[in-house]
PDB file of C-alpha atoms in Angstrom:
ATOM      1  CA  UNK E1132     -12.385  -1.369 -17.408  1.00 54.00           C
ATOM      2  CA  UNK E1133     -10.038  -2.706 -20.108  1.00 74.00           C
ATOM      3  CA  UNK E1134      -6.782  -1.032 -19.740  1.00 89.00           C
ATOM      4  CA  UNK E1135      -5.865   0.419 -16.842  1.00 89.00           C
ATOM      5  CA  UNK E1136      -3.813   3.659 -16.958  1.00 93.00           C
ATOM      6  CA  UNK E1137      -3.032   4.512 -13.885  1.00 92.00           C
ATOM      7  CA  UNK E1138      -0.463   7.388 -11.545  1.00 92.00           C
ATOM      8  CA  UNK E1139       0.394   7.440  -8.291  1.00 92.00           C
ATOM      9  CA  UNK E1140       0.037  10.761  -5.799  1.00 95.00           C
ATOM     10  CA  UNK E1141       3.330  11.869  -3.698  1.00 92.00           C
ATOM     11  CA  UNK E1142       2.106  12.426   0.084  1.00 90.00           C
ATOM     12  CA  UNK E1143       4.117  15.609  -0.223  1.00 88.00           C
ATOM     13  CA  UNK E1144       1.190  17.137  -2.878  1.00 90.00           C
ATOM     14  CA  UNK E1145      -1.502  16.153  -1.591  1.00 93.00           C
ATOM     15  CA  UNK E1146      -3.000  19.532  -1.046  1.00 92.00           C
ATOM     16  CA  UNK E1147      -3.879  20.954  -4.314  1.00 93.00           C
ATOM     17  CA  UNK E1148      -7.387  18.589  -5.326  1.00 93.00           C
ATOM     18  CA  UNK E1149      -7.894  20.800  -8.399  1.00 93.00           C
ATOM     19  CA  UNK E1150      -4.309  20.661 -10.066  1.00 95.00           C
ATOM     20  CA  UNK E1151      -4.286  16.530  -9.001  1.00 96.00           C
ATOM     21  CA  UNK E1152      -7.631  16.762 -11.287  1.00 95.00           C
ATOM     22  CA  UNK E1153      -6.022  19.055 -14.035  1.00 96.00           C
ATOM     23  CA  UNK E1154      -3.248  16.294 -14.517  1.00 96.00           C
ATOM     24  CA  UNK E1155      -4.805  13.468 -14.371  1.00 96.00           C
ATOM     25  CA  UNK E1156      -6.666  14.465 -17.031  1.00 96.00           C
ATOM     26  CA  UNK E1157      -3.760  15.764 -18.774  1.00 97.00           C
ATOM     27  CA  UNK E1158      -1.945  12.448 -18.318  1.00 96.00           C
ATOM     28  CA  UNK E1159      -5.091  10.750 -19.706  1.00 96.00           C
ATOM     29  CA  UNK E1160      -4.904   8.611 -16.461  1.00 97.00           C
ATOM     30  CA  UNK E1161      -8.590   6.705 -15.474  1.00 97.00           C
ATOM     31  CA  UNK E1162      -7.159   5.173 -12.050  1.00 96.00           C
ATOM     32  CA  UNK E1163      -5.054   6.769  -9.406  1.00 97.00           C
ATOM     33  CA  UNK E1164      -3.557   5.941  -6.338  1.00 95.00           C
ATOM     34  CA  UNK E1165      -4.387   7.671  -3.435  1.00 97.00           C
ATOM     35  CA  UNK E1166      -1.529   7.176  -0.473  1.00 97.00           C
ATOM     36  CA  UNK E1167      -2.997   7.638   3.106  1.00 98.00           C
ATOM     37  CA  UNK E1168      -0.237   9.189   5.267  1.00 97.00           C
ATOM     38  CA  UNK E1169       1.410   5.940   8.326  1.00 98.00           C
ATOM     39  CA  UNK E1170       3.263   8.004  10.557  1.00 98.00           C
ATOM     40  CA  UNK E1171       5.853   5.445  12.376  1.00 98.00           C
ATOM     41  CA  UNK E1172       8.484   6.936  14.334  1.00 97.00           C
ATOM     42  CA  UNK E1173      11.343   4.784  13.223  1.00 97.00           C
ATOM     43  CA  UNK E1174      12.474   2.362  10.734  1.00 96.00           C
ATOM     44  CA  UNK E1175      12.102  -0.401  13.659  1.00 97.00           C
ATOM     45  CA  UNK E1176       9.637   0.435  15.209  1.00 97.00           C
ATOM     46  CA  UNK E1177       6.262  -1.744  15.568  1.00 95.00           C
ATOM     47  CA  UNK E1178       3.858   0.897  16.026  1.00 96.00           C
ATOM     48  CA  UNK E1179       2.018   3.251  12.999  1.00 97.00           C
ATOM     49  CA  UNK E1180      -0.617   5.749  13.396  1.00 98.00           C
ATOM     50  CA  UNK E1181      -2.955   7.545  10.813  1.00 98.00           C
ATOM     51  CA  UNK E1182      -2.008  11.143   9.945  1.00 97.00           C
ATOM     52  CA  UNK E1183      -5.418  12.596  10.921  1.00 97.00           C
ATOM     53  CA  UNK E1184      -4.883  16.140   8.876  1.00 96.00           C
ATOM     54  CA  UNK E1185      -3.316  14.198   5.740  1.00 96.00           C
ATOM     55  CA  UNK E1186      -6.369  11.569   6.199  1.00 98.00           C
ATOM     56  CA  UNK E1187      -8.367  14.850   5.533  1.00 97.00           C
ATOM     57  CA  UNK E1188      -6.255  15.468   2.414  1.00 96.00           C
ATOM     58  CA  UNK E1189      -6.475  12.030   0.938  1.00 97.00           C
ATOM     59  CA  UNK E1190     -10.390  11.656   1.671  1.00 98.00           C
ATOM     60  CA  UNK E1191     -10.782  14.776   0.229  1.00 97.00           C
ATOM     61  CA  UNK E1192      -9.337  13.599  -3.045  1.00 97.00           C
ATOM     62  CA  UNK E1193     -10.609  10.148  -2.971  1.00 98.00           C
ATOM     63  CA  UNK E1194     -14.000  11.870  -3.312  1.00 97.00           C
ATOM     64  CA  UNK E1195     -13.267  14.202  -6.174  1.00 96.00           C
ATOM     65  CA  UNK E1196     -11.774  10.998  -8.137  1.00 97.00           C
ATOM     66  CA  UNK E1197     -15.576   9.122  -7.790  1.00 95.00           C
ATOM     67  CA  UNK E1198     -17.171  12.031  -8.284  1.00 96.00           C
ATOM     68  CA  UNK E1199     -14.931  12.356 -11.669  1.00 96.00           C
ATOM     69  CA  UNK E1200     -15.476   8.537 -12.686  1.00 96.00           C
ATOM     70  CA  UNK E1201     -11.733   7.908 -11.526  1.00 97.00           C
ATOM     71  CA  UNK E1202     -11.460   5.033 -10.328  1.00 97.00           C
ATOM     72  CA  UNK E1203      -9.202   4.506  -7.081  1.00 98.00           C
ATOM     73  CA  UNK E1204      -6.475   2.347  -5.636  1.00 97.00           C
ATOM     74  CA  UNK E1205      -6.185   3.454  -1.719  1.00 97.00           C
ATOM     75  CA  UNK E1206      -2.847   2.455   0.063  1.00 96.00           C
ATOM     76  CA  UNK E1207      -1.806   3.391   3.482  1.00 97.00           C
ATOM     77  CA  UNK E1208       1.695   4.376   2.657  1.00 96.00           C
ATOM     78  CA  UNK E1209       4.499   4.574   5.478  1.00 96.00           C
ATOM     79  CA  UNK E1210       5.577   7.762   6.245  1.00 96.00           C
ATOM     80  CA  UNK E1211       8.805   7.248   8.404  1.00 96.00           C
ATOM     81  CA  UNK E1212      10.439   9.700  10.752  1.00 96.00           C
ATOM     82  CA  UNK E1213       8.679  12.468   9.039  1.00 94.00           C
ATOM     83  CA  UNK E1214       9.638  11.380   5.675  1.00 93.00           C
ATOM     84  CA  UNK E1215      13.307  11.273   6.359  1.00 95.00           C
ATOM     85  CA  UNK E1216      13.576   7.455   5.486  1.00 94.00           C
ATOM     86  CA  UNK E1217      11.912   5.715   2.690  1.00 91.00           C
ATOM     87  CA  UNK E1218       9.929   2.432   3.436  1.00 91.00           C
ATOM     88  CA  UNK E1219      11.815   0.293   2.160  1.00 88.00           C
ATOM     89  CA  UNK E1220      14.076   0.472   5.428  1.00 92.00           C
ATOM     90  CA  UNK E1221      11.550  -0.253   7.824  1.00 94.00           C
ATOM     91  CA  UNK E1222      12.022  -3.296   9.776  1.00 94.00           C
ATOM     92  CA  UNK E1223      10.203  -3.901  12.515  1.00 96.00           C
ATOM     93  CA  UNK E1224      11.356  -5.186  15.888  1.00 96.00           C
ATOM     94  CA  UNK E1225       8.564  -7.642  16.684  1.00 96.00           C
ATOM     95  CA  UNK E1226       6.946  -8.220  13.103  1.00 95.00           C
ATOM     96  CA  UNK E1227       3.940 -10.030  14.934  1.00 95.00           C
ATOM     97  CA  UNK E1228       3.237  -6.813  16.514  1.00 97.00           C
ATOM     98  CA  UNK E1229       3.197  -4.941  12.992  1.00 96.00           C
ATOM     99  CA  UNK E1230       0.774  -7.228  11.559  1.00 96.00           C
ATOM    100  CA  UNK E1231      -1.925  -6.429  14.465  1.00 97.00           C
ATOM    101  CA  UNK E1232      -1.185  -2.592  14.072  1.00 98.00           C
ATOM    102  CA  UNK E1233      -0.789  -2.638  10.349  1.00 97.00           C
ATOM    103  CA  UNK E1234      -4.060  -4.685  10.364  1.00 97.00           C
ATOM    104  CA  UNK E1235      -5.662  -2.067  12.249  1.00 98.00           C
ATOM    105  CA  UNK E1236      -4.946   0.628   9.870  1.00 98.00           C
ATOM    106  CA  UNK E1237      -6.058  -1.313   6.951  1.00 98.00           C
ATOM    107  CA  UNK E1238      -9.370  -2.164   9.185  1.00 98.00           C
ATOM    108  CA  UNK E1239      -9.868   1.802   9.610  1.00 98.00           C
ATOM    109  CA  UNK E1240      -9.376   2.562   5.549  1.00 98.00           C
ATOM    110  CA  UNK E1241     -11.257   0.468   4.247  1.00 98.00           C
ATOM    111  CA  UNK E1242     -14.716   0.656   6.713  1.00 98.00           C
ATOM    112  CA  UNK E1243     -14.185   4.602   6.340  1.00 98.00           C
ATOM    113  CA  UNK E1244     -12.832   4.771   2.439  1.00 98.00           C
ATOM    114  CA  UNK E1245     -12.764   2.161   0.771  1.00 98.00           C
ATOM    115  CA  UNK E1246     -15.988   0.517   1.282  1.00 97.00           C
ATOM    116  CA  UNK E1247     -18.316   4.073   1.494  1.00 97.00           C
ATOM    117  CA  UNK E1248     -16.570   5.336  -1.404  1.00 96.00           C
ATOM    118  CA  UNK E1249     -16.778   2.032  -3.509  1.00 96.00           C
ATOM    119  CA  UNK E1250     -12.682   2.478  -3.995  1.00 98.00           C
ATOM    120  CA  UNK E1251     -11.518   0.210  -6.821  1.00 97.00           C
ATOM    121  CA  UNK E1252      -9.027  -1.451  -5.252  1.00 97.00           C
ATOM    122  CA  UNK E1253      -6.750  -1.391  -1.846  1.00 97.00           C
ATOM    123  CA  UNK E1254      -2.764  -1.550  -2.351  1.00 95.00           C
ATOM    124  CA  UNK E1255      -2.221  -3.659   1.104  1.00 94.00           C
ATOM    125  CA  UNK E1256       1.605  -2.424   1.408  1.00 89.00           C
ATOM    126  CA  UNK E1257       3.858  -0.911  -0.567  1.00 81.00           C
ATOM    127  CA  UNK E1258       8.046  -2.065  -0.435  1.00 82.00           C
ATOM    128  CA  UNK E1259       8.014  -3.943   2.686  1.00 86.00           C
ATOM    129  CA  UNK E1260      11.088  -5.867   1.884  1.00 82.00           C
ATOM    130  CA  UNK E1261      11.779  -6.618   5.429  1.00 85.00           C
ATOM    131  CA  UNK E1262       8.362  -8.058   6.589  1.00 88.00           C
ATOM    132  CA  UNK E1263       8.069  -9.576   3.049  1.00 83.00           C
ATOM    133  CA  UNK E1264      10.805 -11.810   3.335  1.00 76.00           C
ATOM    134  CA  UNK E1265      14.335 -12.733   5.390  1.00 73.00           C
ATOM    135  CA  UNK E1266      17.047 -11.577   3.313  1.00 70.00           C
ATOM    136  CA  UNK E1267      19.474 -13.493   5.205  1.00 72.00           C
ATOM    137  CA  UNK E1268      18.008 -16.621   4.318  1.00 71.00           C
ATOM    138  CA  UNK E1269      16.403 -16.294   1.206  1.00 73.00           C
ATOM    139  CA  UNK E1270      12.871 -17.345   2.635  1.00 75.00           C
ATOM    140  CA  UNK E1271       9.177 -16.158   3.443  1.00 77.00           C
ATOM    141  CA  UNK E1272       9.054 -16.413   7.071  1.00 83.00           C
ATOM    142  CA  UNK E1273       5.752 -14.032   7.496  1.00 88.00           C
ATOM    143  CA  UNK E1274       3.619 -15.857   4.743  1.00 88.00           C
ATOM    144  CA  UNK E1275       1.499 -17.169   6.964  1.00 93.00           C
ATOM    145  CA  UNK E1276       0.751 -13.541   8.866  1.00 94.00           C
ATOM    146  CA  UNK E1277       0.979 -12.236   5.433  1.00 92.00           C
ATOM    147  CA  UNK E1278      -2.105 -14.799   4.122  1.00 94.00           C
ATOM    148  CA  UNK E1279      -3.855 -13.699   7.429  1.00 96.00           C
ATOM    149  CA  UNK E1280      -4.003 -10.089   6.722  1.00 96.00           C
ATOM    150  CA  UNK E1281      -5.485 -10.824   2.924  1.00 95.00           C
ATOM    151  CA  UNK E1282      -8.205 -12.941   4.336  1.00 96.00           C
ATOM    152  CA  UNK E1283      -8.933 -10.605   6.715  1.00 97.00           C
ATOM    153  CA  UNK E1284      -8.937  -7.705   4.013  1.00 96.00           C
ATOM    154  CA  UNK E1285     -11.271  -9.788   1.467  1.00 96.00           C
ATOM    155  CA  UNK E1286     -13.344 -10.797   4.556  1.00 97.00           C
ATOM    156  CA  UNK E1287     -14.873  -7.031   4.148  1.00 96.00           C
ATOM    157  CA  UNK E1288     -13.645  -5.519   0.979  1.00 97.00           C
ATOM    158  CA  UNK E1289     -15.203  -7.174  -1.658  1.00 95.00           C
ATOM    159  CA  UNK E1290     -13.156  -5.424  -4.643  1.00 96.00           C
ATOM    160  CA  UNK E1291      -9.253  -5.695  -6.126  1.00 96.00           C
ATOM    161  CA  UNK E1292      -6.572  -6.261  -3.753  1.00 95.00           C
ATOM    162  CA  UNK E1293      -2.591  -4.979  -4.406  1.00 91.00           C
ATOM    163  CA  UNK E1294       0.618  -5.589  -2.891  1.00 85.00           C
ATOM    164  CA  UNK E1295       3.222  -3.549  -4.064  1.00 82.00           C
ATOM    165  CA  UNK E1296       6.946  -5.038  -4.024  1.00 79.00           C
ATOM    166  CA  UNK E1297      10.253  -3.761  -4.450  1.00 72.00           C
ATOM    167  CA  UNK E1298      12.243  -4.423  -7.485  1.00 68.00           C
ATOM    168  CA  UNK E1299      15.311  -6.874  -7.227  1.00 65.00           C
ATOM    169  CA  UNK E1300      18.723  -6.473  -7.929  1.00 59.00           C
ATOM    170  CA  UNK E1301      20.288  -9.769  -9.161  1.00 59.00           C
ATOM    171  CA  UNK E1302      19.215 -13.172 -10.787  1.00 58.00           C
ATOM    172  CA  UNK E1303      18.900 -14.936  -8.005  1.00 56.00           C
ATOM    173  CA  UNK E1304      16.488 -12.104  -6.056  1.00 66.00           C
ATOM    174  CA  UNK E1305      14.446 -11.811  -9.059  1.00 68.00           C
ATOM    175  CA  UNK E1306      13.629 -15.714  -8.807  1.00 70.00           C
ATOM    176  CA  UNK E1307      13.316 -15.552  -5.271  1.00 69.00           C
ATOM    177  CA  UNK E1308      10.524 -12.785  -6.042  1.00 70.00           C
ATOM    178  CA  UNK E1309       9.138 -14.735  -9.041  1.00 75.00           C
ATOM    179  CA  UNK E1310       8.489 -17.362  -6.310  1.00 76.00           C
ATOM    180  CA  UNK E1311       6.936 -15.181  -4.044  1.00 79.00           C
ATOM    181  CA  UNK E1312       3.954 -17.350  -2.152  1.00 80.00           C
ATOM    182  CA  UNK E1313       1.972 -13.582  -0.951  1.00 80.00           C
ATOM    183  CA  UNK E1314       1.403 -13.825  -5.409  1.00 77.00           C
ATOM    184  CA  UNK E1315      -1.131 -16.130  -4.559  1.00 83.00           C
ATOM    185  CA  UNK E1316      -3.547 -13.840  -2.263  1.00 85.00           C
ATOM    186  CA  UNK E1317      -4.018 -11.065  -4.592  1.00 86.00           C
ATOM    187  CA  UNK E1318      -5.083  -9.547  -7.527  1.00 87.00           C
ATOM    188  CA  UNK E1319      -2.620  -7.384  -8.505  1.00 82.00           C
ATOM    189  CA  UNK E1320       0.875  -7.097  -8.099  1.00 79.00           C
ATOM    190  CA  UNK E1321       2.898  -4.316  -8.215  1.00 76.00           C
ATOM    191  CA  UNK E1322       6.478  -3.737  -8.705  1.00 73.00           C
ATOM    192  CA  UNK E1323       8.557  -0.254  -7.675  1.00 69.00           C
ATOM    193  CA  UNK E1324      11.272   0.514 -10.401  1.00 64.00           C
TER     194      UNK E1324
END
């Protein structure tokens, strides 16, 4: 693939396969992202679970991209107190305790998606600000869990790796993000404007 030209699906649409199809095509897009619905209850909490119906929904999709030559980019995207809080709010109360659940997820998508369905590439997290770095202190305290959780992804997905970040808001937030060490462990990186 030379250019990629690529849209992302809202969680809220997810339930319409042929009109996803009808713009994509429209749009002239060959890659989409696919979000897998994380329930978690609230923005501090440390625990996540699938959506099971929406999991129907997104697998459902994931196979009419392949069998449309689309190629795919599967993230499991937060879904927080139904939807009532965006992601970029969540911070966890124990952080260690969100990399073994959020690990878990990621285990589940890609031996039941992405790997079967030869995605394209996974988008490990999307906006994470909190668990990405310590605002406070203008460091990268969870590099380390952070580098653990690639591994462990490239360990048994052999394809393109994301992480998706937020955008920043002032000079010295965008050069804290230029020096971001997670830039090293993937492939991609993504920013949300």
């Amino acid at each position: 693939m030379d250019k990629v030209k690529s849209g992302n699906l809202d969680l809220e649409f997810l339930n319409n396969t042929q009109l996803i199809l009808e713009n994509v095509r429209l749009l002239g897009l060959n890659t989409v992202n696919v979000p897998f619905q994380v329930d978690v209850p609230n923005t501090t909490s440390n625990t996540m679970t699938l959506n099971e119906e929406r999991y129907l929904l997104s697998k459902g999709i994931v196979e009419t991209l392949q069998q449309n030559r689309i190629k795919v980019i599967l993230e499991p995207f937060p879904y927080i107190r139904g939807g009532a809080v965006g992601e970029t709010a969540w911070n966890p109360q124990d952080k260690f305790e969100w990399f073994r659940n959020w690990t878990a997820i990621c285990e589940r998508l890609i031996n039941e998606i992405a790997i079967p369905y030869n995605v394209w590439c996974f988008n490990v997290a999307s906006n994470l600000g909190y668990i990405e770095y310590d605002f406070d202190a203008k460091t990268y305290p969870f590099t380390k869990q952070w580098e653990e959780l690639f591994a462990f992804i490239r360990s048994r997905y052999k394809e393109k790796v994301i992480y998706r970040t937020n955008y920043w808001y002032e000079n010295q937030s965008r050069d804290l993000k230029k020096n971001n060490p997670l830039w090293n462990f993937v492939d991609f990186v993504s920013i949300d404007t």
